[in-house]
XYZ file of C-alpha atoms in Angstrom:
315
model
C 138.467 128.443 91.088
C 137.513 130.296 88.209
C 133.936 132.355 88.500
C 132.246 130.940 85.221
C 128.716 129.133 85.542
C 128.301 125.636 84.094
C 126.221 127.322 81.240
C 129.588 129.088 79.928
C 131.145 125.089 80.415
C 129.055 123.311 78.723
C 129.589 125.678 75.816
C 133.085 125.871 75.860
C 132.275 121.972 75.714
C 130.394 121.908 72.891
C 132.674 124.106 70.498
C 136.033 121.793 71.582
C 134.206 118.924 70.486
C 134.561 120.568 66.670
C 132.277 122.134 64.102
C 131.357 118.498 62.538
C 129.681 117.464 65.260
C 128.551 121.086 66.764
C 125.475 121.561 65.200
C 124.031 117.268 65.514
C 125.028 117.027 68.998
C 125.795 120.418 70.548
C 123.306 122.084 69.397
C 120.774 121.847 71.941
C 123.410 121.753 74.932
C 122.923 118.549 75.800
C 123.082 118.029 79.934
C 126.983 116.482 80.511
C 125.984 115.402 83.701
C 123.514 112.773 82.846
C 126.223 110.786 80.800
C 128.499 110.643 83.917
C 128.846 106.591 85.267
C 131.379 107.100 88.220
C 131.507 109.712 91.263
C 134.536 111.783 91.456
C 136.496 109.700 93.994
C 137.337 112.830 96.649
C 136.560 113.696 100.113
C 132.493 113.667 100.647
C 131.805 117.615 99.532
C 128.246 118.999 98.234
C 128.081 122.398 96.400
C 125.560 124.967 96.017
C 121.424 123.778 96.915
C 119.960 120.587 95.987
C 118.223 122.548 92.712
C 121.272 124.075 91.244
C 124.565 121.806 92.694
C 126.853 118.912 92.720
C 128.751 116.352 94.535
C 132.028 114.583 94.785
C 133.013 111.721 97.101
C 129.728 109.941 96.523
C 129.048 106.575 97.398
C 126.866 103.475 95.648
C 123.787 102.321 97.713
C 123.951 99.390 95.748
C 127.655 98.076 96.029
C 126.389 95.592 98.899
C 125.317 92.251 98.804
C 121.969 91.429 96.423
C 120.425 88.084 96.647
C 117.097 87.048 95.865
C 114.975 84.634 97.464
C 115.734 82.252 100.305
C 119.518 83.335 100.197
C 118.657 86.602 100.700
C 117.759 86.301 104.237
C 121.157 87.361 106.351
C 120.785 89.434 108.566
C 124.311 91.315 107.617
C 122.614 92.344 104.027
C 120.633 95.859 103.428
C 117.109 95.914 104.588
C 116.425 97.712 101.670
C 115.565 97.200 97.659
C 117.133 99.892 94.846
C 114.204 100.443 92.427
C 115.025 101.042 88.944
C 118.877 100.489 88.933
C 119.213 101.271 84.864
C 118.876 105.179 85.731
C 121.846 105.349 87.182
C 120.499 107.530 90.115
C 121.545 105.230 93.105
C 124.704 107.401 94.569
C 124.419 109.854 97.305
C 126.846 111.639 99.779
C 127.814 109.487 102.833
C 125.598 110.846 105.122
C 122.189 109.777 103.198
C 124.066 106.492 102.539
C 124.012 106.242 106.270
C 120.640 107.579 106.297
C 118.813 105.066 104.243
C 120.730 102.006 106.024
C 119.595 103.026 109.627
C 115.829 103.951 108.582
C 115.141 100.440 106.434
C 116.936 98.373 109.598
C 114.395 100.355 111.819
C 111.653 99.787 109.368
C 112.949 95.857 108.826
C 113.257 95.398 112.816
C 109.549 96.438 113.454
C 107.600 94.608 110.223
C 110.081 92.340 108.726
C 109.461 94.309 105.305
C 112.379 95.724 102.969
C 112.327 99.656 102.136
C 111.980 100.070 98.481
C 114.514 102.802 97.000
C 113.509 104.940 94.495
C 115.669 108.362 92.872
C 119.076 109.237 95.057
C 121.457 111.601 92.756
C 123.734 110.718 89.599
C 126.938 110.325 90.415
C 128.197 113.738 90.892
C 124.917 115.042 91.256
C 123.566 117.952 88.971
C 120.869 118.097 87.257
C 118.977 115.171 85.940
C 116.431 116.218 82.720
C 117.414 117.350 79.271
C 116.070 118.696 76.457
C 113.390 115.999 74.941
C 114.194 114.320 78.772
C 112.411 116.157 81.171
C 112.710 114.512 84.774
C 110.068 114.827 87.696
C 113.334 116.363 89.801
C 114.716 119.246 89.731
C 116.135 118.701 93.105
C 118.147 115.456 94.005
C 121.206 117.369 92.511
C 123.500 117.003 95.569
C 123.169 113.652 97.139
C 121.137 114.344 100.155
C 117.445 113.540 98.614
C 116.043 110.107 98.243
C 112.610 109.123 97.330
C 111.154 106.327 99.493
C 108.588 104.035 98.113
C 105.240 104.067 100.406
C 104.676 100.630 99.016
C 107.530 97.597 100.870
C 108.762 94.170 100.116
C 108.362 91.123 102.449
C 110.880 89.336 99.821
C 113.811 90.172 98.043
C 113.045 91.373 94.765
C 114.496 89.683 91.556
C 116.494 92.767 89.274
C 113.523 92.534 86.696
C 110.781 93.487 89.225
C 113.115 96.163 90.638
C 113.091 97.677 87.399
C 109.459 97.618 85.732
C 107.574 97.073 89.410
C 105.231 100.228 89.813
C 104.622 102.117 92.644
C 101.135 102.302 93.852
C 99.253 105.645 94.582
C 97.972 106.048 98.143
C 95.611 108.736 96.885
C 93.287 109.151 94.050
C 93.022 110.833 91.101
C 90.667 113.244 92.380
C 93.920 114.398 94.872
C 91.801 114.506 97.981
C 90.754 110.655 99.276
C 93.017 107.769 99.933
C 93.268 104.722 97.794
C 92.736 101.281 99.061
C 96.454 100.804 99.121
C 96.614 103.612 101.978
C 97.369 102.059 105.231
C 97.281 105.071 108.214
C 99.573 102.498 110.962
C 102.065 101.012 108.522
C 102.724 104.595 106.659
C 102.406 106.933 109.494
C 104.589 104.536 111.645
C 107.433 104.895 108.818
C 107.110 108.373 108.088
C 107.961 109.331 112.078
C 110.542 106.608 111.998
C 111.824 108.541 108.914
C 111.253 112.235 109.963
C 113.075 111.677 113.746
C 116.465 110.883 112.696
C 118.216 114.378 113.697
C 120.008 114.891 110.255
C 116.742 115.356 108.578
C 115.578 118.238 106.995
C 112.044 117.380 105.694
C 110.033 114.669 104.232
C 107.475 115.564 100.985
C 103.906 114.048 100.724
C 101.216 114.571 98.561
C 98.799 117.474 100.521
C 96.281 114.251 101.324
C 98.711 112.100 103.165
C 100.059 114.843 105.759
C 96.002 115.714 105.987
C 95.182 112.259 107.024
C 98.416 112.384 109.244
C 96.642 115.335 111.479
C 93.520 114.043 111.324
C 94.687 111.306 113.180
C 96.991 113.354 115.213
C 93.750 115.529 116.516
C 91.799 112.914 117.132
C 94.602 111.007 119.267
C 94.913 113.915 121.455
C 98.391 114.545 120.361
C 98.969 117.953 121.015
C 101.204 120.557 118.765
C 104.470 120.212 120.978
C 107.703 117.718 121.161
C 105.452 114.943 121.327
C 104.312 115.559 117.528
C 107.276 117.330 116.273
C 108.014 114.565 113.579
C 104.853 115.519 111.983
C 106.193 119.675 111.369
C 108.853 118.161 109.047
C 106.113 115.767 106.786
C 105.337 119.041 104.369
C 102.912 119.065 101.642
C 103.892 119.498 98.314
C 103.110 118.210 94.417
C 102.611 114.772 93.551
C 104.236 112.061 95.895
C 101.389 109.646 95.704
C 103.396 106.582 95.703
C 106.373 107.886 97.643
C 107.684 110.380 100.162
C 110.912 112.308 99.162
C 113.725 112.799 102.071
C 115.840 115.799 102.498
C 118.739 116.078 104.407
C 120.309 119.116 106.606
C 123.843 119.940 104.872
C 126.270 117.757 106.476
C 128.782 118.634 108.763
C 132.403 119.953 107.149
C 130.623 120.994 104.074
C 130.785 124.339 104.022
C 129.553 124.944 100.246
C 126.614 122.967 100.787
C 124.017 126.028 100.737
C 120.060 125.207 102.428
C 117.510 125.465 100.687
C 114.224 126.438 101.240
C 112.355 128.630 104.429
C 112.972 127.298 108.009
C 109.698 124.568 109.100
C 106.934 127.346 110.801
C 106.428 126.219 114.833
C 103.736 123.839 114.839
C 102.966 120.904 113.538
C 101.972 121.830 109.586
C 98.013 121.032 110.457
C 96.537 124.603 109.837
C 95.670 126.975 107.184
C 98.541 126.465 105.567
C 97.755 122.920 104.865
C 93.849 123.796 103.816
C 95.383 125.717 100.423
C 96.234 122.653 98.929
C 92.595 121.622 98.605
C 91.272 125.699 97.545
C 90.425 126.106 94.172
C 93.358 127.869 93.447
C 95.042 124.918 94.585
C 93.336 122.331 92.294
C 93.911 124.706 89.484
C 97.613 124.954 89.827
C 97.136 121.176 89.607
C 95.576 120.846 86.555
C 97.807 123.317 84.743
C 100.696 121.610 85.671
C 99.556 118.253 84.332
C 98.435 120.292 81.333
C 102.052 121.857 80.387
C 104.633 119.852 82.121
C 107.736 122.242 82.854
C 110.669 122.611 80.622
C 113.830 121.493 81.387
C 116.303 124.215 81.760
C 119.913 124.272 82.873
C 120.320 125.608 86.403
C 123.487 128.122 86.864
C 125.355 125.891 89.117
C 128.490 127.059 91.607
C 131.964 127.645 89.938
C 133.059 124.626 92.157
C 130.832 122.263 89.800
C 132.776 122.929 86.188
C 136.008 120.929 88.244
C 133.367 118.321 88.881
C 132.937 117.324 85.586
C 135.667 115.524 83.165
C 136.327 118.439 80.747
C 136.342 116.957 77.087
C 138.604 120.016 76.534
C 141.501 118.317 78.220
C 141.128 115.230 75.931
């Protein structure tokens, strides 16, 4: 394939669609892939990291059977709930598809409670924000991240509370204590449910959560070793008060699909490293960010990507 980067595409884009319409719609470079309402219908294949990639051969979490209420109680049907369907973000590669299926049946098997879905990937993946757009994500761009709501569903939800339902924070706006809505069996029992499936990665929580997951690690008895090795992949990172974010190891046969990210430190996370998020420095990195929220820029995605994309050239 040719060696261009998807900034040089969406150019070339941009002047095909003619000088007219250059300057209103071009002119900030809108992002192609947010427009995109099908997945490229190939073999599963990811490309480049999940910041800066792609995806063909993705499949719909939500083309199964929805029913609501009393009807919605077979036992064939998905043990799980697809939060805000409008965006769009619901597709994923096979693997995560297969993911998020076993984990809410596990979930549903021990508490009778439905998973609630949040952000998977567009349907080829890429990036999600725009100019005037910015999204939370800049990950999520090749089908193996999902956000998982902390908060379940002992019902099935009607499409109108899947899409303006709001997730509750388990921590407080002071980023250190637990909200009322924390609940250290039900959480901690899903997060090792979610982190022990083999094809995992690692699993994002807010700093407080995976805190108040060692504290009740050490005072268990459970010692750094196998026995707590769930708890090295929970890792501590921005935000994810009301849900924990999943990442996936690059599947098997996909050899464009690059890692991302340093290998998980031996241990179990519940050390020094885990004390910075509560430094100063910490809590000032905190405030700046919710001061100046990043700009959305276009990543420089693989060469693979531009064939992922309809070209409006060819039109």
């Amino acid at each position: 394939m040719p060696n261009k980067t998807l900034s040089r595409f969406t150019t070339s884009i941009c002047t095909a669609i003619g000088v007219g319409f250059l300057f209103t719609a071009c002119a900030h470079k809108p992002n192609p892939w947010r427009t995109v309402r099908e997945p490229l219908k190939q073999k599963a294949q990811v490309y480049g990291t999940v910041n800066a990639g792609c995806l063909v051969g993705a499949e719909s979490l939500i083309e199964m059977p929805t029913l609501e209420g009393e009807n919605a109680q077979g036992s064939n049907l998905p043990k799980f709930e697809v939060m805000r369907p409008s965006r769009n973000r619901f597709f994923a590669h096979p693997s995560l598809v297969a993911y998020v299926t076993a984990l809410s049946e596990k979930v549903y098997r021990k508490t009778k409670k439905y998973l609630l879905i949040g952000d998977l990937a567009q349907p080829r993946g890429g990036p999600m924000g725009d100019r005037g757009a910015p999204t939370a994500h800049s990950s999520h761009q090749t089908g193996l991240d999902v956000d998982v709501w902390f908060e379940s569903s002992k019902y099935r939800l009607a499409l109108e509370e899947r899409e303006n339902r709001r997730a509750r924070d388990l921590v407080n706006e002071d980023h250190e204590s637990m909200s009322s809505y924390w609940n250290l069996k039900y959480q901690s029992m899903v997060l090792k449910t979610a982190a022990n499936f083999e094809t995992v990665d690692r699993i994002f929580v807010n700093p407080a959560i995976k805190r108040e997951l060692c504290i009740h690690s050490r005072k268990s008895g459970v010692r750094a070793d196998r026995e707590n090795a769930w708890l090295a992949k929970v890792r501590p990172w921005w935000g994810h008060k009301d849900h924990f974010h999943v990442r996936l190891k690059c599947p098997l046969g996909n050899a464009e699909c690059v890692p991302v990210g340093d290998p998980i430190p031996a241990g179990d996370g519940c050390d020094e490293t885990l004390n910075w998020w509560f430094s100063d420095e910490a809590k000032q990195l905190i405030a700046e960010r919710a001061a100046t929220p990043p700009e959305f820029k276009m990543p420089e995605l693989p060469a693979a990507c531009e064939q992922v994309l309809p070209l409006l050239t060819h039109h």
